């Protein structure tokens, strides 16, 4: 078997997959590619439309292979398909990553969590309380204790990514926050 068609034609393969999938059951797609495409936005729009049609019963994992793979394509497809992307270089074996994706496709992801960015004074909120599993993080100090007068009431934060993806075991998950210049403390509740 050989596949040398002069370029990567993912759009028609995904379109056929969506047209021929059953509407009465969830659909999981694995996109494994080593190429670049010229129509990433068109592919992402196709996935978005079909994800809406399936009422969130469409999951799309993507794996980029090699050094020349389009990271934009692989990450955009996974984000729109509500799953995650992984990459394998030319010198890596891909079997562990493929097996990990297959295992994660068989079980439901963790979706019932919440990230709360708050301006509450963590010194007051944790005083005289039993320690719990939640961790307070001060993004602006270098382990220097601050007084309660240092905390500003006008708290502004931007979270990236805005929509939080599902979480799976052994898959890295990073959320960033962009703080306004006047912000001093942020409490991260997980």
PDB file of N, CA and C in Angstrom, residues 78-129:
ATOM      1  N   UNK A  78      -7.629  18.861  17.044  1.00  0.00           N
ATOM      2  CA  UNK A  78      -7.906  18.285  18.367  1.00  0.00           C
ATOM      3  C   UNK A  78      -8.720  19.245  19.223  1.00  0.00           C
ATOM      4  N   UNK A  79      -8.393  20.529  19.193  1.00  0.00           N
ATOM      5  CA  UNK A  79      -9.131  21.513  19.999  1.00  0.00           C
ATOM      6  C   UNK A  79     -10.584  21.583  19.558  1.00  0.00           C
ATOM      7  N   UNK A  80     -10.820  21.630  18.261  1.00  0.00           N
ATOM      8  CA  UNK A  80     -12.191  21.706  17.743  1.00  0.00           C
ATOM      9  C   UNK A  80     -12.930  20.398  17.977  1.00  0.00           C
ATOM     10  N   UNK A  81     -12.220  19.292  17.923  1.00  0.00           N
ATOM     11  CA  UNK A  81     -12.815  17.982  18.178  1.00  0.00           C
ATOM     12  C   UNK A  81     -12.925  17.636  19.640  1.00  0.00           C
ATOM     13  N   UNK A  82     -12.632  18.603  20.529  1.00  0.00           N
ATOM     14  CA  UNK A  82     -12.788  18.475  21.982  1.00  0.00           C
ATOM     15  C   UNK A  82     -11.907  17.382  22.593  1.00  0.00           C
ATOM     16  N   UNK A  83     -10.755  17.175  22.011  1.00  0.00           N
ATOM     17  CA  UNK A  83      -9.814  16.198  22.555  1.00  0.00           C
ATOM     18  C   UNK A  83      -8.412  16.789  22.577  1.00  0.00           C
ATOM     19  N   UNK A  84      -7.395  15.984  22.469  1.00  0.00           N
ATOM     20  CA  UNK A  84      -6.038  16.491  22.581  1.00  0.00           C
ATOM     21  C   UNK A  84      -5.177  16.024  21.418  1.00  0.00           C
ATOM     22  N   UNK A  85      -4.062  16.731  21.244  1.00  0.00           N
ATOM     23  CA  UNK A  85      -3.107  16.432  20.185  1.00  0.00           C
ATOM     24  C   UNK A  85      -1.799  15.969  20.794  1.00  0.00           C
ATOM     25  N   UNK A  86      -1.116  15.117  20.070  1.00  0.00           N
ATOM     26  CA  UNK A  86       0.228  14.707  20.459  1.00  0.00           C
ATOM     27  C   UNK A  86       1.096  14.660  19.212  1.00  0.00           C
ATOM     28  N   UNK A  87       2.406  14.673  19.442  1.00  0.00           N
ATOM     29  CA  UNK A  87       3.353  14.692  18.337  1.00  0.00           C
ATOM     30  C   UNK A  87       4.427  13.638  18.567  1.00  0.00           C
ATOM     31  N   UNK A  88       4.917  13.078  17.460  1.00  0.00           N
ATOM     32  CA  UNK A  88       5.993  12.105  17.477  1.00  0.00           C
ATOM     33  C   UNK A  88       7.043  12.588  16.478  1.00  0.00           C
ATOM     34  N   UNK A  89       8.282  12.685  16.935  1.00  0.00           N
ATOM     35  CA  UNK A  89       9.354  13.084  16.027  1.00  0.00           C
ATOM     36  C   UNK A  89       9.806  11.886  15.201  1.00  0.00           C
ATOM     37  N   UNK A  90      10.671  12.154  14.234  1.00  0.00           N
ATOM     38  CA  UNK A  90      11.169  11.078  13.372  1.00  0.00           C
ATOM     39  C   UNK A  90      11.966  10.036  14.146  1.00  0.00           C
ATOM     40  N   UNK A  91      12.548  10.427  15.270  1.00  0.00           N
ATOM     41  CA  UNK A  91      13.370   9.489  16.032  1.00  0.00           C
ATOM     42  C   UNK A  91      12.604   8.778  17.151  1.00  0.00           C
ATOM     43  N   UNK A  92      11.332   9.079  17.320  1.00  0.00           N
ATOM     44  CA  UNK A  92      10.515   8.467  18.379  1.00  0.00           C
ATOM     45  C   UNK A  92       9.668   7.330  17.832  1.00  0.00           C
ATOM     46  N   UNK A  93       9.334   6.421  18.739  1.00  0.00           N
ATOM     47  CA  UNK A  93       8.340   5.395  18.396  1.00  0.00           C
ATOM     48  C   UNK A  93       6.974   5.945  18.753  1.00  0.00           C
ATOM     49  N   UNK A  94       6.001   5.674  17.929  1.00  0.00           N
ATOM     50  CA  UNK A  94       4.676   6.242  18.181  1.00  0.00           C
ATOM     51  C   UNK A  94       3.735   5.280  18.870  1.00  0.00           C
ATOM     52  N   UNK A  95       4.139   4.045  19.112  1.00  0.00           N
ATOM     53  CA  UNK A  95       3.224   3.048  19.665  1.00  0.00           C
ATOM     54  C   UNK A  95       2.679   3.435  21.035  1.00  0.00           C
ATOM     55  N   UNK A  96       3.520   3.997  21.928  1.00  0.00           N
ATOM     56  CA  UNK A  96       3.034   4.373  23.259  1.00  0.00           C
ATOM     57  C   UNK A  96       1.987   5.476  23.179  1.00  0.00           C
ATOM     58  N   UNK A  97       2.191   6.442  22.317  1.00  0.00           N
ATOM     59  CA  UNK A  97       1.228   7.543  22.210  1.00  0.00           C
ATOM     60  C   UNK A  97      -0.079   7.084  21.586  1.00  0.00           C
ATOM     61  N   UNK A  98       0.012   6.209  20.585  1.00  0.00           N
ATOM     62  CA  UNK A  98      -1.209   5.683  19.963  1.00  0.00           C
ATOM     63  C   UNK A  98      -1.984   4.826  20.960  1.00  0.00           C
ATOM     64  N   UNK A  99      -1.290   3.975  21.695  1.00  0.00           N
ATOM     65  CA  UNK A  99      -1.953   3.131  22.697  1.00  0.00           C
ATOM     66  C   UNK A  99      -2.581   3.994  23.785  1.00  0.00           C
ATOM     67  N   UNK A 100      -1.878   5.045  24.210  1.00  0.00           N
ATOM     68  CA  UNK A 100      -2.440   5.957  25.206  1.00  0.00           C
ATOM     69  C   UNK A 100      -3.705   6.642  24.717  1.00  0.00           C
ATOM     70  N   UNK A 101      -3.710   7.063  23.456  1.00  0.00           N
ATOM     71  CA  UNK A 101      -4.916   7.682  22.880  1.00  0.00           C
ATOM     72  C   UNK A 101      -6.051   6.669  22.794  1.00  0.00           C
ATOM     73  N   UNK A 102      -5.747   5.460  22.391  1.00  0.00           N
ATOM     74  CA  UNK A 102      -6.787   4.421  22.320  1.00  0.00           C
ATOM     75  C   UNK A 102      -7.373   4.127  23.700  1.00  0.00           C
ATOM     76  N   UNK A 103      -6.520   4.037  24.706  1.00  0.00           N
ATOM     77  CA  UNK A 103      -7.013   3.810  26.076  1.00  0.00           C
ATOM     78  C   UNK A 103      -7.899   4.962  26.525  1.00  0.00           C
ATOM     79  N   UNK A 104      -7.491   6.189  26.253  1.00  0.00           N
ATOM     80  CA  UNK A 104      -8.283   7.346  26.657  1.00  0.00           C
ATOM     81  C   UNK A 104      -9.587   7.452  25.877  1.00  0.00           C
ATOM     82  N   UNK A 105      -9.614   6.931  24.669  1.00  0.00           N
ATOM     83  CA  UNK A 105     -10.850   6.945  23.886  1.00  0.00           C
ATOM     84  C   UNK A 105     -11.880   5.968  24.442  1.00  0.00           C
ATOM     85  N   UNK A 106     -11.420   4.948  25.155  1.00  0.00           N
ATOM     86  CA  UNK A 106     -12.331   3.950  25.709  1.00  0.00           C
ATOM     87  C   UNK A 106     -12.985   4.375  27.013  1.00  0.00           C
ATOM     88  N   UNK A 107     -12.445   5.398  27.650  1.00  0.00           N
ATOM     89  CA  UNK A 107     -13.024   5.844  28.916  1.00  0.00           C
ATOM     90  C   UNK A 107     -13.429   7.308  28.808  1.00  0.00           C
ATOM     91  N   UNK A 108     -14.396   7.692  29.606  1.00  0.00           N
ATOM     92  CA  UNK A 108     -14.834   9.091  29.537  1.00  0.00           C
ATOM     93  C   UNK A 108     -13.799  10.013  30.166  1.00  0.00           C
ATOM     94  N   UNK A 109     -13.635  11.198  29.612  1.00  0.00           N
ATOM     95  CA  UNK A 109     -12.698  12.155  30.195  1.00  0.00           C
ATOM     96  C   UNK A 109     -13.266  12.793  31.452  1.00  0.00           C
ATOM     97  N   UNK A 110     -12.400  13.443  32.206  1.00  0.00           N
ATOM     98  CA  UNK A 110     -12.838  14.205  33.372  1.00  0.00           C
ATOM     99  C   UNK A 110     -13.331  15.550  32.864  1.00  0.00           C
ATOM    100  N   UNK A 111     -14.604  15.822  33.089  1.00  0.00           N
ATOM    101  CA  UNK A 111     -15.195  17.084  32.625  1.00  0.00           C
ATOM    102  C   UNK A 111     -15.808  17.884  33.767  1.00  0.00           C
ATOM    103  N   UNK A 112     -16.006  17.257  34.915  1.00  0.00           N
ATOM    104  CA  UNK A 112     -16.713  17.922  36.008  1.00  0.00           C
ATOM    105  C   UNK A 112     -15.741  18.613  36.963  1.00  0.00           C
ATOM    106  N   UNK A 113     -14.980  19.526  36.430  1.00  0.00           N
ATOM    107  CA  UNK A 113     -14.076  20.308  37.247  1.00  0.00           C
ATOM    108  C   UNK A 113     -14.240  21.778  36.885  1.00  0.00           C
ATOM    109  N   UNK A 114     -13.683  22.608  37.728  1.00  0.00           N
ATOM    110  CA  UNK A 114     -13.847  24.042  37.527  1.00  0.00           C
ATOM    111  C   UNK A 114     -12.577  24.748  37.981  1.00  0.00           C
ATOM    112  N   UNK A 115     -12.163  25.744  37.260  1.00  0.00           N
ATOM    113  CA  UNK A 115     -11.040  26.584  37.664  1.00  0.00           C
ATOM    114  C   UNK A 115     -11.619  27.933  38.039  1.00  0.00           C
ATOM    115  N   UNK A 116     -11.356  28.338  39.258  1.00  0.00           N
ATOM    116  CA  UNK A 116     -11.889  29.601  39.751  1.00  0.00           C
ATOM    117  C   UNK A 116     -10.734  30.545  40.044  1.00  0.00           C
ATOM    118  N   UNK A 117     -10.715  31.655  39.367  1.00  0.00           N
ATOM    119  CA  UNK A 117      -9.727  32.696  39.637  1.00  0.00           C
ATOM    120  C   UNK A 117     -10.439  33.711  40.528  1.00  0.00           C
ATOM    121  N   UNK A 118      -9.874  33.986  41.677  1.00  0.00           N
ATOM    122  CA  UNK A 118     -10.561  34.842  42.628  1.00  0.00           C
ATOM    123  C   UNK A 118      -9.607  35.854  43.236  1.00  0.00           C
ATOM    124  N   UNK A 119     -10.165  36.926  43.741  1.00  0.00           N
ATOM    125  CA  UNK A 119      -9.350  37.961  44.371  1.00  0.00           C
ATOM    126  C   UNK A 119      -9.450  37.933  45.891  1.00  0.00           C
ATOM    127  N   UNK A 120     -10.030  36.876  46.442  1.00  0.00           N
ATOM    128  CA  UNK A 120     -10.132  36.789  47.897  1.00  0.00           C
ATOM    129  C   UNK A 120      -8.757  36.726  48.519  1.00  0.00           C
ATOM    130  N   UNK A 121      -8.633  37.324  49.651  1.00  0.00           N
ATOM    131  CA  UNK A 121      -7.369  37.286  50.361  1.00  0.00           C
ATOM    132  C   UNK A 121      -7.168  35.870  50.891  1.00  0.00           C
ATOM    133  N   UNK A 122      -6.194  35.170  50.362  1.00  0.00           N
ATOM    134  CA  UNK A 122      -6.031  33.792  50.787  1.00  0.00           C
ATOM    135  C   UNK A 122      -5.535  33.683  52.220  1.00  0.00           C
ATOM    136  N   UNK A 123      -4.942  34.734  52.753  1.00  0.00           N
ATOM    137  CA  UNK A 123      -4.536  34.683  54.160  1.00  0.00           C
ATOM    138  C   UNK A 123      -5.765  34.645  55.064  1.00  0.00           C
ATOM    139  N   UNK A 124      -6.775  35.438  54.749  1.00  0.00           N
ATOM    140  CA  UNK A 124      -7.995  35.432  55.548  1.00  0.00           C
ATOM    141  C   UNK A 124      -8.835  34.202  55.275  1.00  0.00           C
ATOM    142  N   UNK A 125      -8.895  33.757  54.026  1.00  0.00           N
ATOM    143  CA  UNK A 125      -9.780  32.649  53.679  1.00  0.00           C
ATOM    144  C   UNK A 125      -9.272  31.313  54.200  1.00  0.00           C
ATOM    145  N   UNK A 126      -7.968  31.186  54.435  1.00  0.00           N
ATOM    146  CA  UNK A 126      -7.451  29.911  54.927  1.00  0.00           C
ATOM    147  C   UNK A 126      -7.145  29.938  56.417  1.00  0.00           C
ATOM    148  N   UNK A 127      -7.254  31.097  57.048  1.00  0.00           N
ATOM    149  CA  UNK A 127      -6.967  31.202  58.476  1.00  0.00           C
ATOM    150  C   UNK A 127      -8.007  30.416  59.275  1.00  0.00           C
ATOM    151  N   UNK A 128      -7.563  29.650  60.225  1.00  0.00           N
ATOM    152  CA  UNK A 128      -8.426  28.865  61.125  1.00  0.00           C
ATOM    153  C   UNK A 128      -9.273  27.845  60.381  1.00  0.00           C
ATOM    154  N   UNK A 129      -8.783  27.374  59.265  1.00  0.00           N
ATOM    155  CA  UNK A 129      -9.502  26.328  58.536  1.00  0.00           C
ATOM    156  C   UNK A 129      -8.608  25.102  58.450  1.00  0.00           C
TER     157      UNK A 129
END
